[in-house]
């Protein structure tokens, strides 16, 4: 099929989609009578669907990915030039873009040292889990193997990553899960579990309580998102991260920060953890690393972690016996190099901070107007508004009404998100993560659409 057919008559594409594609995160029954949505073009903050309708994308490709916006010819050209020269070789050997991007990345991450390339965020987290387990066997006879994860956090869609997932609806019907993953409480003060003044410290102390219950000599690592994403856009309260760092040091527990969503500018710093002065042992990332122009993910470690896998070269088992086939693709790091250059040269971190403040101000103004907004939270261009039926009781609104707000915004030509099949009864948070190139007019158009949708759905 030629490009001319694509542009002039897309009915064949729609029918091929309906007949053969299995889409992500969606019920397909409606496609028996309605057309699936097909996005055919993007430019800047805008995308166009197969029917020619223009949308302002407030969720960066639907899942917090297209950080530098659509239609970046310089990234496409960088990928093309690299693929013509050298497209792939297993990462048992190096590549030019792989080496260049690793150096650029580490320069943005003081204290970190080594980059392990993979092809998805789920897989990047799996690599960290495997490293942690191997360290447990090398140093602790296998005993210090447990990995703690937080309620409402999400770390990927493989069975091991779901074993570290704190979202019950995402996990439902996919067990049994991998043993040795242990949940700690969430830190959302809006739905507080303890009536105390310094909630951040108390939520972190709850992690220590789990460690003591399990036995510190059995716990090898703690895996956390710097800002919880799909679990409701949860920004940890003051004092939380400082206390987490103290606990990890006290019990010799490795700290794994999952930056798959927050990484590469989303929160206004290169990485979300950098807001809090913490020192991770592992940092994983994916989505914004190349803004979706090519598949790439990274598991980044300290030199101390790396050294543990080469301290006895005579032992044939004493290295990380792992491979990620598509970690050897050169398109990903080639795109990532240009993606990072764009963020730097266009001052997108500063823009993210500025536009993030505008989003939050606009959402707070909407909160004053609409009693259905119970809480507003966020960091940089990563924001959420939790919808409640009653502000006093904090009873969540019916999820169908949350989806009605999303649908009404879509009808207006603005794509927003919402927590989706994550938490029983608590999929009630509207999610915004526009590209880091967003302007004040873009932000205002997004929140105006939400205003109109809330008025229509809850009037």
Coordinates of C-alpha atoms in Angstrom, one line a residue:
X1 CA 0.0 0.0 0.0
X2 CA 1.4 3.4 -1.0
X3 CA 1.6 6.6 1.1
X4 CA -1.0 8.0 -1.4
X5 CA -3.5 5.3 -0.3
X6 CA -2.8 6.1 3.3
X7 CA -3.5 9.8 2.9
X8 CA -6.4 9.6 0.5
X9 CA -8.3 6.5 1.5
X10 CA -7.6 5.1 4.9
X11 CA -10.6 2.7 5.0
X12 CA -8.3 -0.3 4.2
X13 CA -6.1 0.6 7.1
X14 CA -9.1 0.9 9.5
X15 CA -10.3 -2.5 8.4
X16 CA -6.9 -4.1 8.8
X17 CA -6.7 -2.6 12.3
X18 CA -10.1 -3.9 13.2
X19 CA -9.4 -7.4 11.8
X20 CA -5.8 -8.0 13.1
X21 CA -4.6 -5.6 15.7
X22 CA -4.7 -6.3 19.5
X23 CA -4.6 -2.8 21.0
X24 CA -3.2 -2.0 24.5
X25 CA -5.3 -1.3 27.5
X26 CA -8.7 -1.3 25.8
X27 CA -11.8 -3.5 25.4
X28 CA -12.3 -4.4 21.8
X29 CA -16.0 -5.3 21.7
X30 CA -17.0 -1.7 20.7
X31 CA -14.7 -2.0 17.6
X32 CA -17.2 -4.5 16.1
X33 CA -19.5 -1.5 15.4
X34 CA -17.2 1.5 15.8
X35 CA -13.9 2.3 14.1
X36 CA -10.8 2.0 16.2
X37 CA -8.9 5.3 16.7
X38 CA -5.9 5.6 14.4
X39 CA -3.5 8.5 14.9
X40 CA -1.9 9.3 11.5
X41 CA 0.2 12.5 12.1
X42 CA 1.8 14.6 14.8
X43 CA 3.5 18.0 15.0
X44 CA 4.6 19.8 18.1
X45 CA 1.8 19.3 20.7
X46 CA -0.8 18.3 18.1
X47 CA -1.9 15.0 16.6
X48 CA -4.4 14.2 13.9
X49 CA -6.6 11.1 13.6
X50 CA -7.7 9.1 10.6
X51 CA -10.8 11.3 10.2
X52 CA -8.7 14.4 10.1
X53 CA -9.6 15.7 13.5
X54 CA -6.9 17.7 15.3
X55 CA -6.2 17.1 19.0
X56 CA -4.0 18.8 21.5
X57 CA -2.1 16.0 23.3
X58 CA -1.9 16.6 27.0
X59 CA -0.5 13.1 27.8
X60 CA 2.6 12.9 25.5
X61 CA 1.5 10.0 23.3
X62 CA -1.0 8.6 25.8
X63 CA 1.5 7.3 28.3
X64 CA 3.9 10.1 29.2
X65 CA 6.5 9.4 26.4
X66 CA 6.9 12.1 23.7
X67 CA 8.7 14.6 25.9
X68 CA 10.1 16.8 23.1
X69 CA 6.9 16.7 21.0
X70 CA 6.1 15.3 17.6
X71 CA 7.7 15.8 14.2
X72 CA 11.3 16.3 15.2
X73 CA 13.1 15.9 11.9
X74 CA 16.5 16.1 13.5
X75 CA 15.8 13.0 15.6
X76 CA 14.4 11.1 12.6
X77 CA 17.5 12.1 10.6
X78 CA 19.9 11.0 13.4
X79 CA 18.2 7.6 13.5
X80 CA 18.2 7.2 9.7
X81 CA 21.9 8.1 9.4
X82 CA 22.8 5.7 12.2
X83 CA 20.7 2.8 10.8
X84 CA 22.3 3.2 7.3
X85 CA 25.7 3.1 8.9
X86 CA 25.2 0.4 11.5
X87 CA 21.8 -0.7 12.7
X88 CA 22.5 -3.5 15.2
X89 CA 25.0 -5.6 16.9
X90 CA 24.5 -7.5 20.2
X91 CA 25.5 -5.3 23.2
X92 CA 28.3 -7.8 24.0
X93 CA 30.1 -5.3 21.8
X94 CA 29.7 -1.5 21.9
X95 CA 28.4 1.0 19.4
X96 CA 29.2 4.7 18.7
X97 CA 25.8 6.1 19.7
X98 CA 25.6 3.7 22.7
X99 CA 28.9 5.0 24.1
X100 CA 28.1 8.6 23.4
X101 CA 24.7 8.6 25.0
X102 CA 26.0 6.6 28.0
X103 CA 28.6 9.4 28.6
X104 CA 26.0 12.1 28.2
X105 CA 23.6 10.4 30.5
X106 CA 26.1 9.7 33.3
X107 CA 27.1 13.4 33.2
X108 CA 23.5 14.2 34.2
X109 CA 23.5 11.7 37.0
X110 CA 26.2 12.5 39.6
X111 CA 27.0 9.4 41.6
X112 CA 25.9 7.0 38.9
X113 CA 28.4 5.3 36.6
X114 CA 27.2 2.4 34.3
X115 CA 24.4 2.1 31.7
X116 CA 22.8 -1.2 30.7
X117 CA 20.7 -0.9 27.6
X118 CA 17.3 -2.7 27.3
X119 CA 14.2 -2.2 25.1
X120 CA 11.5 -1.4 27.6
X121 CA 10.9 0.0 31.1
X122 CA 9.6 -3.3 32.3
X123 CA 12.8 -5.0 31.2
X124 CA 15.0 -2.3 32.7
X125 CA 13.4 -3.0 36.0
X126 CA 13.8 -6.8 35.5
X127 CA 17.5 -6.2 35.0
X128 CA 17.7 -4.4 38.3
X129 CA 15.8 -7.1 40.1
X130 CA 18.1 -9.8 38.6
X131 CA 21.2 -7.8 39.7
X132 CA 19.8 -7.5 43.2
X133 CA 19.1 -11.2 43.4
X134 CA 22.6 -12.1 42.0
X135 CA 24.2 -9.8 44.6
X136 CA 22.1 -11.6 47.3
X137 CA 23.6 -14.9 46.2
X138 CA 27.2 -13.6 45.8
X139 CA 27.3 -11.8 49.1
X140 CA 24.6 -13.2 51.4
X141 CA 24.2 -16.8 50.4
X142 CA 20.9 -15.9 48.7
X143 CA 19.3 -14.8 51.9
X144 CA 19.1 -11.0 51.4
X145 CA 16.9 -11.4 48.3
X146 CA 13.6 -9.7 49.1
X147 CA 12.7 -6.6 47.1
X148 CA 10.3 -4.1 48.7
X149 CA 7.8 -2.2 46.5
X150 CA 5.2 0.4 47.4
X151 CA 1.5 0.2 47.3
X152 CA 0.1 2.1 44.2
X153 CA 3.5 2.1 42.4
X154 CA 3.9 0.4 39.0
X155 CA 7.1 -1.1 37.6
X156 CA 6.0 -2.9 34.4
X157 CA 3.9 -5.5 32.8
X158 CA 6.1 -8.7 32.9
X159 CA 5.2 -11.2 35.6
X160 CA 8.3 -10.3 37.7
X161 CA 7.6 -6.5 37.3
X162 CA 4.0 -7.1 38.3
X163 CA 5.2 -9.0 41.3
X164 CA 6.6 -5.6 42.3
X165 CA 3.4 -3.8 41.3
X166 CA 1.2 -2.1 43.8
X167 CA -1.9 -1.8 41.6
X168 CA -4.4 -4.6 42.4
X169 CA -6.5 -4.2 39.3
X170 CA -3.5 -4.4 36.9
X171 CA -2.4 -7.5 38.7
X172 CA -5.7 -9.2 38.9
X173 CA -6.0 -12.6 37.1
X174 CA -2.3 -12.7 36.3
X175 CA -0.9 -14.5 39.3
X176 CA 0.6 -16.4 40.9
X177 CA 3.5 -14.0 41.2
X178 CA 7.2 -14.3 41.9
X179 CA 8.0 -14.9 45.5
X180 CA 10.2 -12.5 47.5
X181 CA 8.5 -9.2 46.6
X182 CA 7.0 -7.5 49.6
X183 CA 4.7 -4.4 49.6
X184 CA 5.1 -1.3 51.8
X185 CA 2.4 1.3 52.3
X186 CA 1.8 4.2 50.0
X187 CA 2.7 7.8 50.9
X188 CA -0.4 9.7 49.7
X189 CA -1.2 12.2 52.5
X190 CA -4.6 13.1 50.9
X191 CA -5.7 9.5 51.8
X192 CA -3.6 9.3 54.9
X193 CA -3.2 6.2 56.9
X194 CA -1.8 7.8 60.1
X195 CA -3.0 11.0 61.9
X196 CA 0.4 12.7 62.5
X197 CA 2.0 16.1 61.7
X198 CA 5.0 14.9 59.8
X199 CA 3.3 12.6 57.4
X200 CA 6.3 12.1 55.1
X201 CA 8.5 10.7 57.9
X202 CA 5.7 8.6 59.2
X203 CA 5.1 7.1 55.7
X204 CA 8.8 6.3 55.4
X205 CA 8.9 4.8 58.9
X206 CA 6.2 2.3 57.7
X207 CA 8.9 1.0 55.3
X208 CA 11.2 0.4 58.3
X209 CA 8.4 -1.5 60.0
X210 CA 8.1 -3.9 57.1
X211 CA 11.8 -4.4 57.0
X212 CA 11.8 -5.3 60.7
X213 CA 8.9 -7.6 60.2
X214 CA 10.5 -9.4 57.3
X215 CA 14.0 -9.3 58.9
X216 CA 16.6 -6.8 57.7
X217 CA 19.0 -9.7 56.8
X218 CA 16.4 -10.9 54.2
X219 CA 15.7 -7.5 52.4
X220 CA 18.0 -6.7 49.6
X221 CA 16.4 -3.7 47.9
X222 CA 13.7 -1.1 47.9
X223 CA 12.1 -0.2 44.6
X224 CA 10.2 3.1 44.3
X225 CA 8.9 5.7 41.8
X226 CA 10.1 9.2 42.7
X227 CA 6.6 10.4 41.9
X228 CA 3.9 7.6 41.7
X229 CA 2.5 7.8 38.2
X230 CA -0.4 5.5 37.2
X231 CA -1.3 5.0 40.9
X232 CA -2.6 8.6 41.1
X233 CA 0.3 11.1 40.5
X234 CA 1.5 11.0 44.1
X235 CA 4.2 13.4 45.1
X236 CA 5.9 12.2 48.4
X237 CA 5.4 14.5 51.3
X238 CA 8.2 16.6 52.8
X239 CA 10.7 14.5 54.9
X240 CA 9.8 11.2 53.1
X241 CA 12.8 10.8 50.9
X242 CA 15.3 11.9 53.5
X243 CA 14.0 9.2 55.9
X244 CA 14.0 6.6 53.1
X245 CA 17.6 7.2 52.5
X246 CA 18.4 6.9 56.2
X247 CA 16.6 3.6 56.4
X248 CA 18.3 2.1 53.3
X249 CA 21.7 3.0 54.7
X250 CA 20.9 1.7 58.2
X251 CA 19.9 -1.8 56.9
X252 CA 22.3 -2.0 53.9
X253 CA 19.4 -2.0 51.5
X254 CA 20.0 -1.1 47.8
X255 CA 17.8 1.7 46.6
X256 CA 16.2 1.3 43.1
X257 CA 14.5 4.3 41.7
X258 CA 12.1 3.7 38.8
X259 CA 12.3 6.8 36.5
X260 CA 10.5 5.2 33.6
X261 CA 7.9 8.1 33.7
X262 CA 9.7 10.8 35.6
X263 CA 13.1 10.6 33.8
X264 CA 14.6 12.9 31.3
X265 CA 12.9 16.1 32.2
X266 CA 9.3 15.3 33.1
X267 CA 9.4 16.8 36.6
X268 CA 11.6 19.8 35.7
X269 CA 15.0 18.1 36.6
X270 CA 16.7 15.5 34.5
X271 CA 15.4 12.9 37.0
X272 CA 12.7 13.0 39.6
X273 CA 14.9 11.7 42.4
X274 CA 17.2 14.7 41.9
X275 CA 14.6 16.9 43.6
X276 CA 15.2 15.1 46.9
X277 CA 18.9 14.7 47.4
X278 CA 18.8 10.9 47.5
X279 CA 21.5 8.6 46.3
X280 CA 20.2 5.6 44.4
X281 CA 22.1 2.4 43.6
X282 CA 19.9 1.7 40.5
X283 CA 18.0 4.1 38.3
X284 CA 15.8 2.7 35.5
X285 CA 14.3 4.8 32.7
X286 CA 12.5 4.4 29.3
X287 CA 9.7 6.6 27.9
X288 CA 11.2 10.0 27.6
X289 CA 14.7 8.8 27.0
X290 CA 14.1 9.1 23.2
X291 CA 10.6 10.6 23.3
X292 CA 9.2 7.6 21.5
X293 CA 11.3 8.1 18.3
X294 CA 13.0 4.8 18.9
X295 CA 12.7 2.0 21.6
X296 CA 15.2 2.4 24.3
X297 CA 15.4 1.8 28.1
X298 CA 18.3 1.9 30.5
X299 CA 19.2 0.4 33.9
X300 CA 21.8 2.7 35.4
X301 CA 24.0 1.6 38.3
X302 CA 26.7 3.0 40.6
X303 CA 30.3 1.9 40.1
X304 CA 30.0 0.0 43.4
X305 CA 27.2 -2.1 42.0
X306 CA 29.1 -2.7 38.8
X307 CA 32.3 -3.8 40.7
X308 CA 30.4 -6.6 42.4
X309 CA 30.1 -8.3 39.0
X310 CA 33.8 -8.4 38.2
X311 CA 35.5 -8.9 41.5
X312 CA 36.5 -12.5 40.8
X313 CA 37.3 -12.9 37.1
X314 CA 38.4 -16.5 37.7
X315 CA 34.8 -17.5 38.6
X316 CA 32.8 -18.3 35.4
X317 CA 29.6 -17.3 37.1
X318 CA 30.8 -14.0 38.5
X319 CA 29.4 -11.6 35.9
X320 CA 25.9 -10.5 34.9
X321 CA 24.8 -13.4 32.7
X322 CA 22.1 -11.5 30.9
X323 CA 21.3 -10.2 27.5
X324 CA 18.6 -7.9 26.0
X325 CA 18.5 -8.5 22.3
X326 CA 17.2 -5.1 21.3
X327 CA 19.6 -3.5 23.8
X328 CA 22.0 -3.8 20.9
X329 CA 19.9 -1.6 18.5
X330 CA 21.6 1.7 17.7
X331 CA 18.4 3.6 16.8
X332 CA 17.6 4.1 20.5
X333 CA 20.8 5.8 21.7
X334 CA 21.1 7.7 18.4
X335 CA 17.6 9.2 19.0
X336 CA 18.4 9.7 22.7
X337 CA 21.5 11.7 22.0
X338 CA 19.5 14.1 19.8
X339 CA 16.6 14.1 22.3
X340 CA 18.9 15.2 25.1
X341 CA 20.5 17.9 22.9
X342 CA 17.0 19.3 22.2
X343 CA 16.1 19.4 25.8
X344 CA 19.3 21.3 26.6
X345 CA 19.4 23.7 23.7
X346 CA 15.8 24.7 23.9
X347 CA 15.8 25.1 27.7
X348 CA 13.0 22.6 28.2
X349 CA 13.8 21.8 31.9
X350 CA 13.2 25.5 32.8
X351 CA 10.1 25.5 30.6
X352 CA 8.8 22.4 32.4
X353 CA 9.1 24.1 35.7
X354 CA 7.4 27.3 34.5
X355 CA 4.6 25.5 32.6
X356 CA 4.2 23.1 35.5
X357 CA 3.5 26.0 37.8
X358 CA 0.9 27.3 35.4
X359 CA -0.8 23.8 35.2
X360 CA -1.0 23.7 39.0
X361 CA -2.3 27.3 39.3
X362 CA -4.9 26.5 36.7
X363 CA -5.9 23.3 38.4
X364 CA -6.2 25.0 41.8
X365 CA -8.4 27.7 40.1
X366 CA -10.6 24.8 38.8
X367 CA -10.7 23.3 42.3
X368 CA -12.1 26.6 43.6
X369 CA -14.8 26.4 41.0
X370 CA -15.6 22.7 41.0
X371 CA -16.2 20.9 44.3
X372 CA -15.7 17.6 42.5
X373 CA -11.9 18.2 42.6
X374 CA -10.8 17.0 46.0
X375 CA -7.0 17.3 45.5
X376 CA -4.5 18.7 43.1
X377 CA -0.9 17.4 43.0
X378 CA 2.1 17.3 40.7
X379 CA 5.7 18.0 39.9
X380 CA 6.7 19.8 36.7
X381 CA 4.6 18.8 33.8
X382 CA 3.3 15.7 35.6
X383 CA 0.1 16.7 37.3
X384 CA -3.2 15.2 38.6
X385 CA -6.5 16.2 39.9
X386 CA -8.4 13.6 42.1
X387 CA -12.2 13.7 41.7
X388 CA -14.4 13.0 44.7
X389 CA -18.2 12.9 45.3
X390 CA -17.7 14.5 48.7
X391 CA -14.8 16.6 49.9
X392 CA -15.4 15.8 53.5
X393 CA -15.5 12.0 53.2
X394 CA -13.2 12.0 50.1
X395 CA -15.5 9.4 48.5
X396 CA -14.3 8.8 45.0
X397 CA -16.6 9.7 42.1
X398 CA -18.0 7.0 39.9
X399 CA -15.3 5.9 37.5
X400 CA -17.7 6.2 34.6
X401 CA -17.9 9.9 35.3
X402 CA -14.1 10.2 35.3
X403 CA -14.1 8.5 31.9
X404 CA -16.9 10.8 30.8
X405 CA -14.7 13.8 31.6
X406 CA -11.8 12.3 29.6
X407 CA -14.3 11.5 26.7
X408 CA -15.7 15.1 26.7
X409 CA -12.2 16.5 26.5
X410 CA -11.5 14.2 23.6
X411 CA -14.6 15.5 21.9
X412 CA -13.3 19.0 22.4
X413 CA -10.0 18.0 20.7
X414 CA -7.9 17.7 23.9
X415 CA -6.5 14.4 25.0
X416 CA -6.1 13.9 28.8
X417 CA -5.6 10.8 30.9
X418 CA -7.0 9.2 34.0
X419 CA -5.9 6.4 36.3
X420 CA -7.1 3.3 34.5
X421 CA -7.8 -0.2 35.8
X422 CA -5.2 0.3 38.6
X423 CA -6.8 0.6 42.0
X424 CA -10.2 -0.8 43.0
X425 CA -12.6 2.1 43.5
X426 CA -9.7 4.7 43.2
X427 CA -9.4 5.1 39.4
X428 CA -10.5 8.7 39.9
X429 CA -7.5 10.9 39.1
X430 CA -7.3 13.0 35.9
X431 CA -3.7 12.9 34.7
X432 CA -1.8 15.5 32.7
X433 CA 1.7 15.1 31.2
X434 CA 2.0 17.4 28.2
X435 CA 5.3 17.6 26.2
X436 CA 8.0 19.7 27.7
X437 CA 7.6 22.1 24.8
X438 CA 4.1 23.2 26.1
X439 CA 3.3 26.9 26.0
X440 CA 1.1 29.0 28.2
X441 CA -1.6 28.9 25.5
X442 CA -1.4 25.1 25.4
X443 CA -1.8 24.8 29.1
X444 CA -4.7 27.1 29.2
X445 CA -6.4 25.2 26.4
X446 CA -6.0 22.0 28.3
X447 CA -7.4 23.3 31.6
X448 CA -10.2 25.1 29.8
X449 CA -11.3 21.8 28.2
X450 CA -11.3 20.2 31.6
X451 CA -13.3 23.1 33.0
X452 CA -16.0 22.6 30.3
X453 CA -16.0 18.8 30.8
X454 CA -16.4 19.0 34.5
X455 CA -19.2 21.5 34.1
X456 CA -21.0 19.2 31.6
X457 CA -20.5 15.9 33.5
X458 CA -21.2 17.1 37.0
X459 CA -23.7 19.9 36.4

